[in-house]
PDB file of C-alpha atoms in Angstrom:
ATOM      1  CA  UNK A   1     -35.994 -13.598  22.771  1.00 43.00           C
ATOM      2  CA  UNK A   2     -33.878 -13.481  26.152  1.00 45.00           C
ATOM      3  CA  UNK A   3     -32.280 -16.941  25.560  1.00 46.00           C
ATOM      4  CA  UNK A   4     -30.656 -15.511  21.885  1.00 45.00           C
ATOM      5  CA  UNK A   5     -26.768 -16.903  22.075  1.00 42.00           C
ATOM      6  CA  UNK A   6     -24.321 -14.560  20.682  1.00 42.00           C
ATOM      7  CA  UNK A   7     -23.456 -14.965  17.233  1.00 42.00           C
ATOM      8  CA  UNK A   8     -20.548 -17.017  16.431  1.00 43.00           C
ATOM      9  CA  UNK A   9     -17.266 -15.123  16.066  1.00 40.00           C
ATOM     10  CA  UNK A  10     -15.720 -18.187  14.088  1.00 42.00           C
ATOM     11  CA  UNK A  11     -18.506 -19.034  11.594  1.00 42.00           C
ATOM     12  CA  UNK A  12     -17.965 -22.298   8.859  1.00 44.00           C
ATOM     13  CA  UNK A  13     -16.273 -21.279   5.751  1.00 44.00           C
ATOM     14  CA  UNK A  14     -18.963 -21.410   3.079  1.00 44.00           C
ATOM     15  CA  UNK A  15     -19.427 -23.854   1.079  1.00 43.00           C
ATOM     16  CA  UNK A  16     -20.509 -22.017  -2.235  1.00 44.00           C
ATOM     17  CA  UNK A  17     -18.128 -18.672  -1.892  1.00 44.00           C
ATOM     18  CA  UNK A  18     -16.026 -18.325  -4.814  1.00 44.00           C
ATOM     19  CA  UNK A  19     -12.182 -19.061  -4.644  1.00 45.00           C
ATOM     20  CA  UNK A  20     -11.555 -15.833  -3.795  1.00 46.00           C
ATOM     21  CA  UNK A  21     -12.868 -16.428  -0.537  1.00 46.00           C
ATOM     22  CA  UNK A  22     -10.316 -15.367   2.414  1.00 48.00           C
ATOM     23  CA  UNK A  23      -8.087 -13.379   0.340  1.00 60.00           C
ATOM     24  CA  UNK A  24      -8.197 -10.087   2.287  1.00 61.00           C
ATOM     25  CA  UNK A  25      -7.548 -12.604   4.925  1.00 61.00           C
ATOM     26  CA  UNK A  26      -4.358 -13.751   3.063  1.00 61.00           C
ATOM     27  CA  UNK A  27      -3.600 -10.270   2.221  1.00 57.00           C
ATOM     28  CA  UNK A  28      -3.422  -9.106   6.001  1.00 63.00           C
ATOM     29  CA  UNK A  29      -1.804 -12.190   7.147  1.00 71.00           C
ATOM     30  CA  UNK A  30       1.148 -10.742   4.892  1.00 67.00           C
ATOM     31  CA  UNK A  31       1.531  -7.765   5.996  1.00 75.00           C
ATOM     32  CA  UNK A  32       0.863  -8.978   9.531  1.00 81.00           C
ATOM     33  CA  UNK A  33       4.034  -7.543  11.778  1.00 83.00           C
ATOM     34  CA  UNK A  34       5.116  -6.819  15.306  1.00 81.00           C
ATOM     35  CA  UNK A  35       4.957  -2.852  15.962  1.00 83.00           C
ATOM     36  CA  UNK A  36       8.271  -1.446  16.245  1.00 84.00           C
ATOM     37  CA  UNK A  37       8.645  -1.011  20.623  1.00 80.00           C
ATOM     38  CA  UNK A  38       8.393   2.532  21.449  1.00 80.00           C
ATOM     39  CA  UNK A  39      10.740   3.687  24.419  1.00 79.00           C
ATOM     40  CA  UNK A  40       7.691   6.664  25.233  1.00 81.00           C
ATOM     41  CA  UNK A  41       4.171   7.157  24.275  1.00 84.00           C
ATOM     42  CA  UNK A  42       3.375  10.406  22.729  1.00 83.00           C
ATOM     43  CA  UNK A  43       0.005  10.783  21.401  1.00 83.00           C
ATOM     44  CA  UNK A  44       1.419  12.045  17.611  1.00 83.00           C
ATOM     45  CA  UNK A  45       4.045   9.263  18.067  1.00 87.00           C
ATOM     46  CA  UNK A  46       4.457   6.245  16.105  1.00 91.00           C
ATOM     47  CA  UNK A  47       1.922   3.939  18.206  1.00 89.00           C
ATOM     48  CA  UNK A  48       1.118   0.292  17.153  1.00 88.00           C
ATOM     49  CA  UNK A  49      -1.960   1.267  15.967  1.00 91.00           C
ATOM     50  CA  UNK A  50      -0.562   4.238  13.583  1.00 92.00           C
ATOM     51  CA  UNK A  51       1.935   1.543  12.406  1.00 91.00           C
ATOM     52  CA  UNK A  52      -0.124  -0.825  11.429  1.00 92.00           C
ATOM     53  CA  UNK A  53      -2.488   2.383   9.122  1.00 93.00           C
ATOM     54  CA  UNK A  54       1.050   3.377   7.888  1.00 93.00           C
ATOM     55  CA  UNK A  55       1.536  -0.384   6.536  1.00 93.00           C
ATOM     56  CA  UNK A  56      -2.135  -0.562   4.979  1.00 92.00           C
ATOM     57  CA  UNK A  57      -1.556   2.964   3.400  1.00 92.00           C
ATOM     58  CA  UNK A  58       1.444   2.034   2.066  1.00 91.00           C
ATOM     59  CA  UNK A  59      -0.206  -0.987   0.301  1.00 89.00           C
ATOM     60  CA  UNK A  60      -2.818   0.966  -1.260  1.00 89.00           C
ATOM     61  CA  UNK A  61      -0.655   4.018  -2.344  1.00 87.00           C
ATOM     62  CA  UNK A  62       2.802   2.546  -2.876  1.00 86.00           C
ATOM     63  CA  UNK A  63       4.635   5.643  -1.810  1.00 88.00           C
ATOM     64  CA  UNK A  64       6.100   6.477   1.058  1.00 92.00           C
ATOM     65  CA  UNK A  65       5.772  10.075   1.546  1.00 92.00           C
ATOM     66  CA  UNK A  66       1.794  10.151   0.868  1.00 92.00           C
ATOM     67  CA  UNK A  67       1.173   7.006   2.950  1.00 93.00           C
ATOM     68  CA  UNK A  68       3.058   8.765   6.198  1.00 94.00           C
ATOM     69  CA  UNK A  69       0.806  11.747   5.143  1.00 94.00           C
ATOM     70  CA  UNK A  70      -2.114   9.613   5.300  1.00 94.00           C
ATOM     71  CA  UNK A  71      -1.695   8.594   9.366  1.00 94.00           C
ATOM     72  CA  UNK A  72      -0.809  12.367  10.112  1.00 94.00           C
ATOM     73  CA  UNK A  73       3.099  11.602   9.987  1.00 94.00           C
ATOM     74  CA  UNK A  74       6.239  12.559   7.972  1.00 93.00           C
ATOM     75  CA  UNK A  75       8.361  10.627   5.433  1.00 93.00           C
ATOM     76  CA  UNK A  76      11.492  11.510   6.856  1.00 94.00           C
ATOM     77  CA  UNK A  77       9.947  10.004  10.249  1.00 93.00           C
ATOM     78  CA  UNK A  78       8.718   6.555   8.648  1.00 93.00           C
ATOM     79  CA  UNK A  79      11.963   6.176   7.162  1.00 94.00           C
ATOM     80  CA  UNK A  80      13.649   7.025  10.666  1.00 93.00           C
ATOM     81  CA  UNK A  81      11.295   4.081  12.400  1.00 91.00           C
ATOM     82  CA  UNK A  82      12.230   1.539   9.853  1.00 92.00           C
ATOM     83  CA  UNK A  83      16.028   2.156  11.548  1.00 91.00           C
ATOM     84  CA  UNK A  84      15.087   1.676  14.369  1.00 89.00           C
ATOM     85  CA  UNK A  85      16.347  -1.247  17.078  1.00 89.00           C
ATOM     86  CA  UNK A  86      13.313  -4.291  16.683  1.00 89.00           C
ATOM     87  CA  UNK A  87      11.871  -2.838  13.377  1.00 89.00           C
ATOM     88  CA  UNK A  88      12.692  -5.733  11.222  1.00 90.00           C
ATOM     89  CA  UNK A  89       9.029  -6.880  11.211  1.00 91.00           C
ATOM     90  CA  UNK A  90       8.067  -3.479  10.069  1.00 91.00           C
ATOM     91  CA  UNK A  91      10.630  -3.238   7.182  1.00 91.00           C
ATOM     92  CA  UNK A  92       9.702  -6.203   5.939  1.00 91.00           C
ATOM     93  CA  UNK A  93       6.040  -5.331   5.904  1.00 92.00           C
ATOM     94  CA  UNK A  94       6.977  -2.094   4.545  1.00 91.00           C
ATOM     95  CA  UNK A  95       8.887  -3.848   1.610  1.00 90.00           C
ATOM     96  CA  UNK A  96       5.895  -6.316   1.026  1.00 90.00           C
ATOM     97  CA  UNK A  97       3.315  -3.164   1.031  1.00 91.00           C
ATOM     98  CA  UNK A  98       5.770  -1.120  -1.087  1.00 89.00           C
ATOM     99  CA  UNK A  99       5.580  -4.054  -3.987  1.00 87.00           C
ATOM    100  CA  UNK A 100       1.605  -4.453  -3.161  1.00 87.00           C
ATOM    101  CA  UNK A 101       1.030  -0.645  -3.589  1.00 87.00           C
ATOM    102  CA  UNK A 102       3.102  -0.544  -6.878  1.00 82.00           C
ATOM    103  CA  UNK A 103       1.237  -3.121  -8.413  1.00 83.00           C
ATOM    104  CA  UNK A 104      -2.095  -1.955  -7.035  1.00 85.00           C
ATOM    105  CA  UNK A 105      -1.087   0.899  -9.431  1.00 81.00           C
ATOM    106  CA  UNK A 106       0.723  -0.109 -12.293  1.00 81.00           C
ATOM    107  CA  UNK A 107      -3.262  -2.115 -12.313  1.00 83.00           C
ATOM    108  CA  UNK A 108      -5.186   0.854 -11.856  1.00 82.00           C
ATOM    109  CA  UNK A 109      -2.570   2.493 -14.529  1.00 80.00           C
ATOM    110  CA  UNK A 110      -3.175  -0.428 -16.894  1.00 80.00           C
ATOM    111  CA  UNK A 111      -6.844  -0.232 -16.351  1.00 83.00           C
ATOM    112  CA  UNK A 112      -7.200   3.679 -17.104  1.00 79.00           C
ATOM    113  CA  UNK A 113      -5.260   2.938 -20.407  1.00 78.00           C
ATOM    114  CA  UNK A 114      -7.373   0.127 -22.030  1.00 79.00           C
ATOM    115  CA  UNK A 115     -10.246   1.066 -20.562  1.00 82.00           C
ATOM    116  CA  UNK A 116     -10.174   4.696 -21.361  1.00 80.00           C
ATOM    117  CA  UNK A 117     -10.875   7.809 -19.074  1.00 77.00           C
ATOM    118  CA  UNK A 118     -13.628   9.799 -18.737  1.00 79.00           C
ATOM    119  CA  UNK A 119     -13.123  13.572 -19.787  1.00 77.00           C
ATOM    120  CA  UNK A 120     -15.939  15.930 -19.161  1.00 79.00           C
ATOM    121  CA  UNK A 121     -15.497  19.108 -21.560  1.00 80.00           C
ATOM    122  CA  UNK A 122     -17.795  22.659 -21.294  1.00 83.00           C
ATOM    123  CA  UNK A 123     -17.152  24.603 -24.367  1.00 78.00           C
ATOM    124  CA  UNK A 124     -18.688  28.399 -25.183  1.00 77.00           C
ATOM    125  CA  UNK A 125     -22.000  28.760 -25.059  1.00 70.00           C
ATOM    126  CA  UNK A 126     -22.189  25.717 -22.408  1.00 73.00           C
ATOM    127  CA  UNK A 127     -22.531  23.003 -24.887  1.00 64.00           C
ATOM    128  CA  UNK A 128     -20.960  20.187 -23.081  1.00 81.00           C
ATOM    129  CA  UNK A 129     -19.014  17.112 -24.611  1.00 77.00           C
ATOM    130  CA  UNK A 130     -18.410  13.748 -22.821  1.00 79.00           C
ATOM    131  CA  UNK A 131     -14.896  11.857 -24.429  1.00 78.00           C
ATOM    132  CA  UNK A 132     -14.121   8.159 -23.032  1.00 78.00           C
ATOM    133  CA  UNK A 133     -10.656   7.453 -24.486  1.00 76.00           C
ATOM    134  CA  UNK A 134      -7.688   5.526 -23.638  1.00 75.00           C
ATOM    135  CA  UNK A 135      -5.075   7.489 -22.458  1.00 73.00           C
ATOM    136  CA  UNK A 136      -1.726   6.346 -23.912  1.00 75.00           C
ATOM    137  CA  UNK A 137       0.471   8.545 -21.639  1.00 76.00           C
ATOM    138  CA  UNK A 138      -1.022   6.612 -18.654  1.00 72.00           C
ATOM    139  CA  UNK A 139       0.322   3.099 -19.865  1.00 72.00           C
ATOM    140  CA  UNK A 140       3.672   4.309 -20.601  1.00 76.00           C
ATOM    141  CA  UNK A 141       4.114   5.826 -17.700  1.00 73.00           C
ATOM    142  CA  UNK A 142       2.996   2.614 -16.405  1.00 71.00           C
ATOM    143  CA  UNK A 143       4.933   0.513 -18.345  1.00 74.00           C
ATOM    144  CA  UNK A 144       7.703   2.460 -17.343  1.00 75.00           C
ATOM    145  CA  UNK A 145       7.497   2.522 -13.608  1.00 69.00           C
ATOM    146  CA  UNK A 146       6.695  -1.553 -13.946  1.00 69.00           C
ATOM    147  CA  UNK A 147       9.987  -1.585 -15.633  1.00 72.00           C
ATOM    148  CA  UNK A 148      11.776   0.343 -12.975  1.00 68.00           C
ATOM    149  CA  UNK A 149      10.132  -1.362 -10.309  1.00 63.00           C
ATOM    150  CA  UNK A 150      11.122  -4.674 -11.667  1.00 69.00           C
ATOM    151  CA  UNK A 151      14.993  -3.446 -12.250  1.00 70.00           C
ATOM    152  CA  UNK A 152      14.755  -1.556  -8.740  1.00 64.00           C
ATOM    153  CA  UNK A 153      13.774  -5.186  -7.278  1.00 62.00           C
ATOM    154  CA  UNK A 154      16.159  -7.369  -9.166  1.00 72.00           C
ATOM    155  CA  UNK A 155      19.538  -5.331  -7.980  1.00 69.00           C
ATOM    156  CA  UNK A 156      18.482  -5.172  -4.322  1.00 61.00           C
ATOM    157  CA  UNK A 157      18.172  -9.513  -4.504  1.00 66.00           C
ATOM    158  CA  UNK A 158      21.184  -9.650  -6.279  1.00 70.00           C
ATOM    159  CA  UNK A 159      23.425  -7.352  -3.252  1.00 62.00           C
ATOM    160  CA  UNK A 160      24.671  -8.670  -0.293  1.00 62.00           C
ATOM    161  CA  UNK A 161      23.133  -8.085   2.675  1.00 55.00           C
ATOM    162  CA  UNK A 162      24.894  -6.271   5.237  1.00 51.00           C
ATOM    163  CA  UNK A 163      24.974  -7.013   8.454  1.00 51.00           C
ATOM    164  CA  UNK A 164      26.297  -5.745  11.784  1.00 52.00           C
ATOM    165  CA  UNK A 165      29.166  -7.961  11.577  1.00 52.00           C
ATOM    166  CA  UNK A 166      30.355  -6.782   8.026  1.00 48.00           C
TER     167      UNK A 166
END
């Protein structure tokens, strides 16, 4: 057993995985990004490493304020990085993870509302009742955030960009 070779770190693709085969591959390969350059380290600073969490969060949760939350930052301080000098990697992920997150949602949303959701009710004298139901306030207010979104993304294509020059 002393002449084992390591295992390979670039295996074959397989043959018989399913089409969706490499798409969290894809997935991080779009939010790739080069970190924003820090002029100091500070261990609660905005390292590469808490960067690149903050990105992932955001394209989970779709918000800002709970994603910063989620790497031990602030909101205010995530927006104040995106200013920054050699962030234009990072606002573009941040855009990309922004539009991943809401529709990560607007699917769980969706979900909830055909699907149903579970409620779990204990009534007097303990007797317990189980309800799965579609909730119909979930997919408007999905519906209605989808709609926002989509305005929200249409008028920021449509105006100019500024630039430095401008």
């Amino acid at each position: 057993m002393t002449d084992a070779s390591p295992p390979n770190p670039n295996p074959a693709p397989n043959p018989d995985a399913g089409s969706d085969a490499g798409s969290d591959a894809d997935f991080d390969d779009l939010l790739a990004f080069t970190p924003v350059p820090m002029q100091r380290r500070r261990a609660d600073g905005w390292s590469a490493e808490r960067q690149r969490r903050f990105i992932t969060a955001l394209s989970v949760m779709g918000a800002v304020g709970p994603a910063a939350r989620a790497v031990g930052m602030g909101r205010a301080s995530a927006y104040r990085l995106r200013e920054r000098a050699g962030a234009a990697g990072f606002a573009e992920a941040w855009d990309i993870a922004i539009a991943c997150g809401a529709d990560l949602q607007f699917h769980t949303a969706l979900d909830q509302a055909i699907n149903g959701v579970t409620t779990v009710r204990v009534m007097r004298g303990g007797m317990v009742e189980v309800m799965n139901a579609p909730d119909r306030k979930v997919l408007n207010a999905a519906l209605l955030s989808k709609k926002r979104l989509s305005a929200a993304l249409s008028a920021q294509a449509q105006a100019p960009k500024a630039t430095r020059e401008t």
